[in-house]
CSV table of C-alpha atoms in Angstrom, one decimal:
chain,number,residue,atom,x,y,z
U,1,MET,CA,24.2,-23.6,-22.4
U,2,TRP,CA,26.0,-25.8,-20.0
U,3,PHE,CA,29.7,-25.8,-19.3
U,4,VAL,CA,31.2,-29.3,-18.9
U,5,ASP,CA,34.9,-29.8,-18.2
U,6,PRO,CA,35.9,-32.9,-20.3
U,7,LYS,CA,38.5,-33.9,-17.6
U,8,LYS,CA,36.0,-33.5,-14.8
U,9,PRO,CA,32.5,-34.2,-16.2
U,10,HIS,CA,30.9,-34.7,-12.8
U,11,HIS,CA,32.2,-31.4,-11.2
U,12,VAL,CA,30.1,-28.3,-10.8
U,13,CYS,CA,31.1,-24.6,-10.4
U,14,LEU,CA,31.5,-23.2,-6.9
U,15,LEU,CA,30.3,-19.6,-6.8
U,16,HIS,CA,32.3,-17.2,-4.7
U,17,LYS,CA,29.5,-14.6,-4.8
U,18,SER,CA,25.9,-14.5,-6.1
U,19,ILE,CA,25.4,-13.8,-9.8
U,20,TYR,CA,22.7,-11.3,-10.9
U,21,GLY,CA,19.7,-13.2,-12.1
U,22,LEU,CA,20.0,-16.3,-9.9
U,23,LYS,CA,17.1,-17.0,-7.5
U,24,ARG,CA,19.3,-16.6,-4.4
U,25,ALA,CA,20.8,-13.3,-5.6
U,26,PRO,CA,18.2,-11.0,-4.0
U,27,ARG,CA,18.5,-12.8,-0.7
U,28,ALA,CA,22.3,-12.7,-0.8
U,29,TRP,CA,22.3,-9.0,-1.6
U,30,TYR,CA,19.8,-8.3,1.2
U,31,GLU,CA,21.9,-10.2,3.7
U,32,LYS,CA,25.0,-8.3,2.7
U,33,LEU,CA,23.3,-4.9,2.9
U,34,SER,CA,21.6,-5.6,6.2
U,35,SER,CA,24.8,-6.8,7.7
U,36,ALA,CA,26.5,-3.5,6.6
U,37,LEU,CA,23.6,-1.5,8.2
U,38,LEU,CA,23.7,-3.5,11.4
U,39,SER,CA,27.4,-2.9,11.7
U,40,LEU,CA,26.6,0.8,11.7
U,41,LYS,CA,24.4,0.2,14.8
U,42,PHE,CA,21.2,0.2,12.9
U,43,VAL,CA,18.4,-1.9,14.4
U,44,HIS,CA,16.3,-4.2,12.2
U,45,SER,CA,12.6,-3.4,12.5
U,46,VAL,CA,10.5,-6.3,13.8
U,47,ALA,CA,7.4,-5.2,12.0
U,48,ASP,CA,8.9,-4.4,8.5
U,49,SER,CA,11.9,-6.3,7.1
U,50,SER,CA,12.8,-3.4,4.8
U,51,LEU,CA,13.1,-0.9,7.6
U,52,PHE,CA,16.3,-0.1,9.7
U,53,VAL,CA,16.4,2.4,12.5
U,54,HIS,CA,19.4,4.1,14.3
U,55,LYS,CA,18.7,5.8,17.6
U,56,HIS,CA,21.4,7.7,19.5
U,57,GLY,CA,20.1,10.1,22.2
U,58,SER,CA,17.8,12.5,20.4
U,59,GLN,CA,19.2,11.6,17.0
U,60,LEU,CA,17.1,9.4,14.9
U,61,THR,CA,18.1,8.0,11.5
U,62,VAL,CA,15.9,5.7,9.3
U,63,ALA,CA,16.9,3.6,6.3
U,64,LEU,CA,14.2,2.1,4.0
U,65,VAL,CA,15.4,-0.5,1.5
U,66,TYR,CA,13.7,-1.7,-1.6
U,67,VAL,CA,16.1,-4.2,-3.5
U,68,ASP,CA,18.9,-1.9,-4.5
U,69,ASP,CA,17.1,1.4,-3.9
U,70,ILE,CA,17.8,2.9,-0.4
U,71,MET,CA,16.2,6.0,1.1
U,72,LEU,CA,17.8,7.6,4.1
U,73,THR,CA,16.3,10.3,6.4
U,74,GLY,CA,17.1,11.5,9.8
U,75,SER,CA,17.6,14.4,12.2
U,76,SER,CA,21.3,14.8,11.6
U,77,PRO,CA,22.6,15.6,8.1
U,78,ASN,CA,26.2,14.9,9.2
U,79,PHE,CA,25.3,11.4,10.3
U,80,LEU,CA,23.5,10.8,7.0
U,81,LYS,CA,26.7,11.7,5.2
U,82,PHE,CA,28.6,9.4,7.4
U,83,VAL,CA,26.3,6.5,6.7
U,84,ILE,CA,26.5,7.0,3.0
U,85,SER,CA,30.3,7.2,3.1
U,86,GLN,CA,30.4,4.0,5.0
U,87,LEU,CA,28.1,2.2,2.6
U,88,GLN,CA,30.2,3.4,-0.3
U,89,LEU,CA,33.1,1.3,1.0
U,90,PRO,CA,31.7,-2.2,0.4
U,91,PHE,CA,29.1,-1.2,-2.3
U,92,PRO,CA,29.3,0.9,-5.5
U,93,ILE,CA,26.6,3.2,-4.2
U,94,LYS,CA,25.6,6.5,-5.8
U,95,ASP,CA,24.2,9.4,-3.7
U,96,LEU,CA,21.3,10.9,-5.6
U,97,GLY,CA,20.9,13.8,-3.2
U,98,PRO,CA,17.6,15.1,-1.8
U,99,ILE,CA,14.8,12.9,-2.9
U,100,ASN,CA,12.4,14.0,-5.6
U,101,TYR,CA,11.7,10.8,-7.5
U,102,PHE,CA,11.6,7.3,-5.9
U,103,LEU,CA,10.3,4.1,-7.5
U,104,GLY,CA,7.9,6.1,-9.7
U,105,LEU,CA,6.8,8.4,-6.9
U,106,GLU,CA,7.3,12.1,-7.4
U,107,VAL,CA,8.1,13.9,-4.1
U,108,ASN,CA,7.5,17.7,-3.8
U,109,ARG,CA,7.8,19.8,-0.7
U,110,ASP,CA,7.3,23.2,0.7
U,111,ASP,CA,7.7,24.5,4.2
U,112,SER,CA,4.4,23.2,5.4
U,113,SER,CA,3.5,20.0,3.4
U,114,LEU,CA,4.8,17.1,1.4
U,115,PHE,CA,3.1,16.1,-1.8
U,116,LEU,CA,3.4,12.6,-3.4
U,117,SER,CA,2.2,12.0,-6.9
U,118,GLN,CA,2.7,9.7,-9.9
U,119,THR,CA,2.0,12.3,-12.7
U,120,ARG,CA,4.8,11.2,-14.9
U,121,TYR,CA,3.8,7.5,-14.5
U,122,ALA,CA,0.2,8.4,-15.3
U,123,VAL,CA,1.1,10.3,-18.4
U,124,ASP,CA,3.2,7.3,-19.7
U,125,LEU,CA,0.3,5.0,-18.9
U,126,LEU,CA,-2.2,7.1,-20.9
U,127,ASN,CA,0.2,7.2,-23.8
U,128,LYS,CA,0.9,3.5,-23.7
U,129,PHE,CA,-2.7,2.5,-23.9
U,130,HIS,CA,-3.6,5.3,-26.4
U,131,MET,CA,-5.9,7.1,-24.0
U,132,ASP,CA,-4.0,10.5,-23.9
U,133,GLY,CA,-6.8,12.0,-26.1
U,134,ALA,CA,-9.7,10.5,-24.2
U,135,LYS,CA,-12.5,12.5,-22.7
U,136,PRO,CA,-12.2,12.9,-18.9
U,137,CYS,CA,-14.9,11.7,-16.5
U,138,SER,CA,-15.7,12.7,-12.9
U,139,THR,CA,-15.5,9.3,-11.2
U,140,PRO,CA,-13.4,6.1,-11.8
U,141,ILE,CA,-16.5,3.9,-11.8
U,142,ALA,CA,-20.2,4.7,-12.2
U,143,SER,CA,-22.3,4.1,-9.1
U,144,SER,CA,-24.5,1.7,-11.1
U,145,THR,CA,-21.7,-0.4,-12.4
U,146,LYS,CA,-21.8,-4.1,-11.5
U,147,LEU,CA,-19.2,-6.2,-13.4
U,148,SER,CA,-20.1,-9.8,-14.1
U,149,LYS,CA,-17.8,-12.5,-15.4
U,150,ASP,CA,-20.4,-13.4,-18.1
U,151,ASP,CA,-21.1,-9.9,-19.5
U,152,GLY,CA,-19.5,-8.9,-22.8
U,153,VAL,CA,-17.4,-10.7,-25.3
U,154,LEU,CA,-14.1,-12.5,-24.4
U,155,LEU,CA,-11.0,-10.4,-25.3
U,156,GLU,CA,-8.6,-11.7,-27.8
U,157,ASN,CA,-5.6,-9.9,-26.3
U,158,LEU,CA,-5.5,-10.9,-22.7
U,159,THR,CA,-2.0,-9.6,-22.1
U,160,GLU,CA,-3.0,-6.0,-22.8
U,161,TYR,CA,-5.8,-6.1,-20.3
U,162,ARG,CA,-3.6,-7.7,-17.6
U,163,SER,CA,-0.9,-5.2,-18.3
U,164,LEU,CA,-3.3,-2.3,-18.0
U,165,VAL,CA,-4.9,-3.5,-14.7
U,166,GLY,CA,-1.4,-4.2,-13.2
U,167,ALA,CA,-0.3,-0.7,-14.1
U,168,LEU,CA,-3.4,0.8,-12.5
U,169,HIS,CA,-2.8,-1.2,-9.4
U,170,TYR,CA,0.6,0.5,-8.9
U,171,LEU,CA,-1.0,3.9,-9.4
U,172,THR,CA,-3.1,3.4,-6.2
U,173,TRP,CA,0.0,4.2,-4.2
U,174,THR,CA,-0.8,7.9,-4.4
U,175,ARG,CA,-4.3,7.7,-5.9
U,176,HIS,CA,-6.2,6.0,-3.1
U,177,GLU,CA,-9.6,7.0,-4.4
U,178,ILE,CA,-9.4,4.6,-7.4
U,179,ALA,CA,-8.7,1.5,-5.1
U,180,PHE,CA,-12.2,0.1,-5.4
U,181,ALA,CA,-12.4,0.5,-9.1
U,182,VAL,CA,-9.0,-1.1,-9.6
U,183,ASN,CA,-10.0,-3.9,-7.2
U,184,LEU,CA,-13.1,-4.5,-9.3
U,185,VAL,CA,-11.3,-4.9,-12.6
U,186,CYS,CA,-8.6,-7.0,-11.0
U,187,GLN,CA,-11.1,-9.7,-10.2
U,188,HIS,CA,-11.5,-10.5,-14.0
U,189,MET,CA,-7.8,-11.0,-14.9
U,190,GLN,CA,-8.4,-14.7,-15.8
U,191,HIS,CA,-11.1,-14.3,-18.4
U,192,PRO,CA,-11.4,-10.5,-19.2
U,193,ARG,CA,-14.3,-9.4,-21.4
U,194,THR,CA,-15.1,-6.2,-23.3
U,195,THR,CA,-17.1,-4.8,-20.4
U,196,HIS,CA,-14.2,-5.2,-18.1
U,197,LEU,CA,-11.9,-3.5,-20.5
U,198,ALA,CA,-14.4,-0.6,-20.8
U,199,ALA,CA,-14.4,-0.3,-17.0
U,200,ALA,CA,-10.6,-0.2,-16.9
U,201,LYS,CA,-10.5,2.5,-19.6
U,202,ARG,CA,-13.0,4.5,-17.6
U,203,ILE,CA,-10.4,4.6,-14.8
U,204,LEU,CA,-7.9,6.0,-17.3
U,205,ARG,CA,-10.4,8.6,-18.4
U,206,TYR,CA,-10.8,9.7,-14.8
U,207,ILE,CA,-7.0,9.8,-14.4
U,208,LYS,CA,-6.8,11.9,-17.6
U,209,GLY,CA,-9.0,14.6,-15.9
U,210,THR,CA,-7.0,14.5,-12.6
U,211,LEU,CA,-3.4,14.1,-13.8
U,212,GLY,CA,-1.9,16.5,-11.3
U,213,PHE,CA,-3.6,14.9,-8.3
U,214,GLY,CA,-1.7,13.1,-5.5
U,215,GLY,CA,-1.5,12.7,-1.7
U,216,THR,CA,-0.7,15.7,0.6
U,217,PHE,CA,0.9,15.2,3.9
U,218,THR,CA,0.9,18.0,6.5
U,219,LYS,CA,2.0,18.5,10.0
U,220,GLY,CA,-0.7,17.9,12.6
U,221,SER,CA,-1.7,15.9,15.7
U,222,SER,CA,-0.3,12.3,16.3
U,223,PHE,CA,-3.5,10.3,17.0
U,224,LEU,CA,-4.3,7.2,15.0
U,225,LEU,CA,-7.8,7.0,13.5
U,226,GLY,CA,-9.3,4.4,11.3
U,227,PHE,CA,-12.5,3.9,9.3
U,228,SER,CA,-13.9,0.5,8.4
U,229,ASP,CA,-16.8,-0.3,6.0
U,230,ALA,CA,-18.2,-3.2,4.0
U,231,ASP,CA,-20.6,-3.6,1.1
U,232,TRP,CA,-22.6,-6.7,1.9
U,233,ALA,CA,-23.0,-9.3,-0.9
U,234,GLY,CA,-22.1,-6.6,-3.5
U,235,ASN,CA,-20.6,-9.1,-6.0
U,236,VAL,CA,-23.1,-10.1,-8.6
U,237,ASP,CA,-21.5,-13.5,-9.3
U,238,ASP,CA,-20.6,-15.0,-6.0
U,239,LYS,CA,-22.4,-12.7,-3.6
U,240,ARG,CA,-19.3,-12.0,-1.6
U,241,SER,CA,-18.8,-8.7,0.2
U,242,THR,CA,-16.2,-6.0,-0.4
U,243,GLY,CA,-14.5,-4.6,2.6
U,244,GLY,CA,-12.5,-1.4,2.8
U,245,TYR,CA,-10.6,0.6,5.4
U,246,CYS,CA,-8.4,3.7,5.7
U,247,ILE,CA,-6.2,4.7,8.6
U,248,PHE,CA,-5.0,8.2,9.4
U,249,LEU,CA,-2.1,9.4,11.4
U,250,GLY,CA,-3.3,12.8,12.4
U,251,PRO,CA,-4.6,14.4,9.2
U,252,ASN,CA,-2.7,12.1,6.9
U,253,ILE,CA,-3.8,8.8,5.4
U,254,ILE,CA,-1.1,6.2,5.8
U,255,SER,CA,-2.9,2.9,5.0
U,256,TRP,CA,-5.9,1.9,3.0
U,257,SER,CA,-7.4,-1.3,1.4
U,258,SER,CA,-10.3,-2.4,-0.8
U,259,LYS,CA,-10.6,-6.1,-1.1
U,260,LYS,CA,-13.3,-8.7,-1.8
U,261,GLN,CA,-13.8,-11.0,1.2
U,262,SER,CA,-12.7,-14.6,0.8
U,263,THR,CA,-16.0,-16.2,2.0
U,264,ILE,CA,-19.6,-15.4,1.8
U,265,ALA,CA,-21.0,-13.4,4.7
U,266,ARG,CA,-24.4,-14.7,6.0
U,267,SER,CA,-25.3,-11.2,7.3
U,268,SER,CA,-24.2,-7.6,7.0
U,269,THR,CA,-23.0,-7.8,10.6
U,270,LYS,CA,-20.6,-10.6,9.7
U,271,ALA,CA,-19.3,-8.7,6.6
U,272,GLU,CA,-18.8,-5.5,8.7
U,273,TYR,CA,-17.2,-7.4,11.6
U,274,ARG,CA,-14.8,-9.2,9.4
U,275,THR,CA,-13.6,-6.0,7.8
U,276,LEU,CA,-13.4,-4.4,11.3
U,277,ALA,CA,-11.1,-7.2,12.4
U,278,HIS,CA,-8.8,-6.7,9.4
U,279,SER,CA,-8.7,-3.0,10.1
U,280,ALA,CA,-7.8,-3.6,13.7
U,281,ALA,CA,-5.0,-5.9,12.7
U,282,GLU,CA,-3.6,-3.3,10.3
U,283,MET,CA,-3.7,-0.7,13.1
U,284,VAL,CA,-1.9,-3.0,15.5
U,285,TRP,CA,0.8,-3.5,12.8
U,286,ILE,CA,1.1,0.3,12.3
U,287,CYS,CA,1.6,0.7,16.1
U,288,PHE,CA,4.4,-1.8,16.0
U,289,VAL,CA,6.1,0.1,13.1
U,290,LEU,CA,5.7,3.4,14.9
U,291,GLN,CA,7.3,1.8,18.0
U,292,ASP,CA,10.2,0.7,16.0
U,293,LEU,CA,10.5,4.4,14.8
U,294,HIS,CA,10.5,5.4,18.5
U,295,PHE,CA,7.2,7.2,17.9
U,296,PHE,CA,4.5,6.5,20.5
U,297,ILE,CA,0.8,7.2,20.1
U,298,PRO,CA,-0.3,9.5,23.0
U,299,VAL,CA,-3.9,8.3,23.0
U,300,ILE,CA,-5.7,5.0,22.3
U,301,PRO,CA,-6.2,4.4,18.6
U,302,LYS,CA,-9.8,4.8,17.4
U,303,LEU,CA,-11.6,2.8,14.8
U,304,GLY,CA,-14.9,4.0,13.4
U,305,CYS,CA,-17.7,1.8,12.0
U,306,ASP,CA,-21.2,2.6,10.8
U,307,ASN,CA,-22.6,-0.8,11.9
U,308,ILE,CA,-23.9,-0.9,15.4
U,309,SER,CA,-24.2,-4.7,15.6
U,310,SER,CA,-20.5,-5.1,14.7
U,311,ILE,CA,-19.5,-2.6,17.4
U,312,SER,CA,-21.6,-4.4,20.0
U,313,LEU,CA,-20.1,-7.7,19.0
U,314,ALA,CA,-16.6,-6.3,19.4
U,315,SER,CA,-17.3,-5.1,23.0
U,316,ASN,CA,-20.0,-7.4,24.4
U,317,HIS,CA,-19.1,-11.1,24.8
U,318,VAL,CA,-22.8,-12.0,25.5
U,319,LEU,CA,-23.5,-11.7,21.8
U,320,HIS,CA,-21.0,-14.4,21.0
U,321,LEU,CA,-23.7,-17.1,20.8
U,322,LYS,CA,-25.5,-15.3,18.1
U,323,MET,CA,-22.4,-15.3,15.9
U,324,LYS,CA,-21.0,-18.8,16.2
U,325,HIS,CA,-20.4,-18.9,12.5
U,326,VAL,CA,-17.9,-16.1,12.8
U,327,HIS,CA,-14.4,-17.6,12.9
U,328,LEU,CA,-12.7,-17.2,16.3
U,329,ASP,CA,-9.7,-15.4,14.7
U,330,TYR,CA,-11.9,-12.4,14.2
U,331,HIS,CA,-12.7,-12.1,17.9
U,332,PHE,CA,-9.2,-10.9,18.7
U,333,ILE,CA,-10.7,-7.4,18.2
U,334,ARG,CA,-12.7,-7.9,21.3
U,335,GLU,CA,-9.5,-8.6,23.3
U,336,LEU,CA,-8.1,-5.3,21.9
U,337,VAL,CA,-11.2,-3.4,23.0
U,338,GLN,CA,-11.2,-5.0,26.5
U,339,SER,CA,-7.5,-4.4,27.0
U,340,LYS,CA,-8.0,-0.7,26.1
U,341,ALA,CA,-5.6,-1.1,23.2
U,342,LEU,CA,-8.3,0.0,20.7
U,343,ASP,CA,-11.5,2.1,20.9
U,344,VAL,CA,-14.2,1.1,18.4
U,345,PHE,CA,-16.8,3.8,18.0
U,346,TYR,CA,-19.9,4.4,15.9
U,347,LEU,CA,-20.1,7.0,13.2
U,348,SER,CA,-22.8,7.9,10.7
U,349,THR,CA,-22.7,6.5,7.2
U,350,ILE,CA,-22.5,10.1,5.9
U,351,ASP,CA,-19.2,10.5,7.8
U,352,GLN,CA,-17.8,7.1,6.7
U,353,ILE,CA,-14.7,7.8,4.6
U,354,ALA,CA,-14.1,4.1,3.9
U,355,ASP,CA,-17.3,4.1,1.8
U,356,VAL,CA,-15.2,5.1,-1.2
U,357,PHE,CA,-13.3,1.7,-0.9
U,358,THR,CA,-16.4,-0.5,-1.0
U,359,LYS,CA,-18.7,0.7,-3.9
U,360,GLY,CA,-19.2,3.1,-6.8
U,361,LEU,CA,-20.4,6.5,-5.7
U,362,SER,CA,-22.1,9.5,-7.2
U,363,ALA,CA,-19.8,12.3,-8.5
U,364,SER,CA,-20.7,14.6,-5.6
U,365,ARG,CA,-20.2,12.0,-2.9
U,366,PHE,CA,-17.0,10.7,-4.5
U,367,SER,CA,-15.6,14.2,-4.7
U,368,LEU,CA,-16.3,14.8,-1.0
U,369,LEU,CA,-14.7,11.6,0.2
U,370,ARG,CA,-11.7,12.2,-2.1
U,371,SER,CA,-11.0,15.5,-0.5
U,372,LYS,CA,-11.1,13.8,3.0
U,373,LEU,CA,-8.5,11.4,1.7
U,374,GLN,CA,-6.2,14.4,1.1
U,375,VAL,CA,-6.1,13.5,-2.6
U,376,ASP,CA,-6.0,16.7,-4.7
U,377,ALA,CA,-3.9,18.8,-6.9
U,378,ALA,CA,-0.5,20.0,-5.6
U,379,PRO,CA,-0.9,22.8,-3.0
U,380,PHE,CA,2.2,24.5,-4.4
U,381,SER,CA,4.0,24.8,-7.7
U,382,LEU,CA,7.7,25.0,-6.9
U,383,ARG,CA,9.8,22.0,-5.9
U,384,GLY,CA,11.5,22.4,-2.5
U,385,ASP,CA,14.5,20.8,-0.9
U,386,ASN,CA,13.9,17.6,1.0
U,387,ASP,CA,15.5,16.2,4.2
U,388,ALA,CA,15.4,12.6,2.9
U,389,VAL,CA,18.1,11.5,0.5
U,390,GLN,CA,18.1,8.6,-1.9
U,391,VAL,CA,21.0,6.3,-2.6
U,392,LYS,CA,21.1,3.7,-5.3
U,393,LYS,CA,23.5,0.8,-5.9
U,394,CYS,CA,25.1,1.3,-9.2
U,395,SER,CA,25.0,-1.3,-12.0
U,396,GLY,CA,27.6,-4.0,-11.9
U,397,GLU,CA,28.5,-6.4,-9.2
U,398,ARG,CA,25.7,-7.5,-6.9
């Protein structure tokens, strides 16, 4: 419905503030919130636009923003209370106390570890798609599964499949081990068939048997270690490769990916090298984020790969003539190696943790790699207090 003033038919309304629902409302809200944080001497992270850091002497405070949900943590509880009180002046903000639930993530803690899970979300997902009584299985995808765009019968209800796959994608935030299986079913969103739906429901059956699982974070060393792997020409339809990586800060996984490559690789070396370059780029970005947090890596980050040719290509410029078809953008990894900003090393396929992000595995192999990803049941049963607090902007003006 349009409002037209009969006396001034050619005039339009001038907004004094953004209205919820308009396209510019999120941007206006973010600008107002960031201005408030910057006025409190927070510094905007260069690497991540949602991260704000306040450093005063040995005191460090971090604010992480997602739309109108804000998480604050720091070394000084008194300063955290001060920040919240100052934010409550211009905004109707509610202090939710120590964090235990944030954007669907359940946070549990004891004296030695932090446990992140999405158990409540997973239970709701099983109920929504009527899989709460399904028989559990040991892996999210069988090692012999090869999904094709032409197998099976086209589904009549496309919305249900897309809703299921999208919900599973959000579950990978704490269930890293299902990333490859979810990536596989995501590739058939346009024209899903019965075989694709069966594969998606198998993921739910796996979740059914591992409902209490999540990611555990423990104290440990501060070195950065990555693993990179690729499954050459694994897609049965277009023969593109699937690349995967996982990056650890000490004993804890902080970044992971499973993605089909955008172009066909002419050799396994090219497929591995391309994923190696993406992994290196992610590690460089993580280093920038850690610098913004005033946390510096004491040793050179290391990146492991089980392809000797890719490692040689990254460190030896003489091999460049043999790989002219590799885009020059991927050769920036060689500059990182030569400048001693990154150390690429060889590891056996048996020790390649990123293998779980590139292909379906046997139950025993999958279980082994899942444990190395620190995905398991909660190591404790009682909920502990948390240093981080969550604040949320209340409903109303925006």
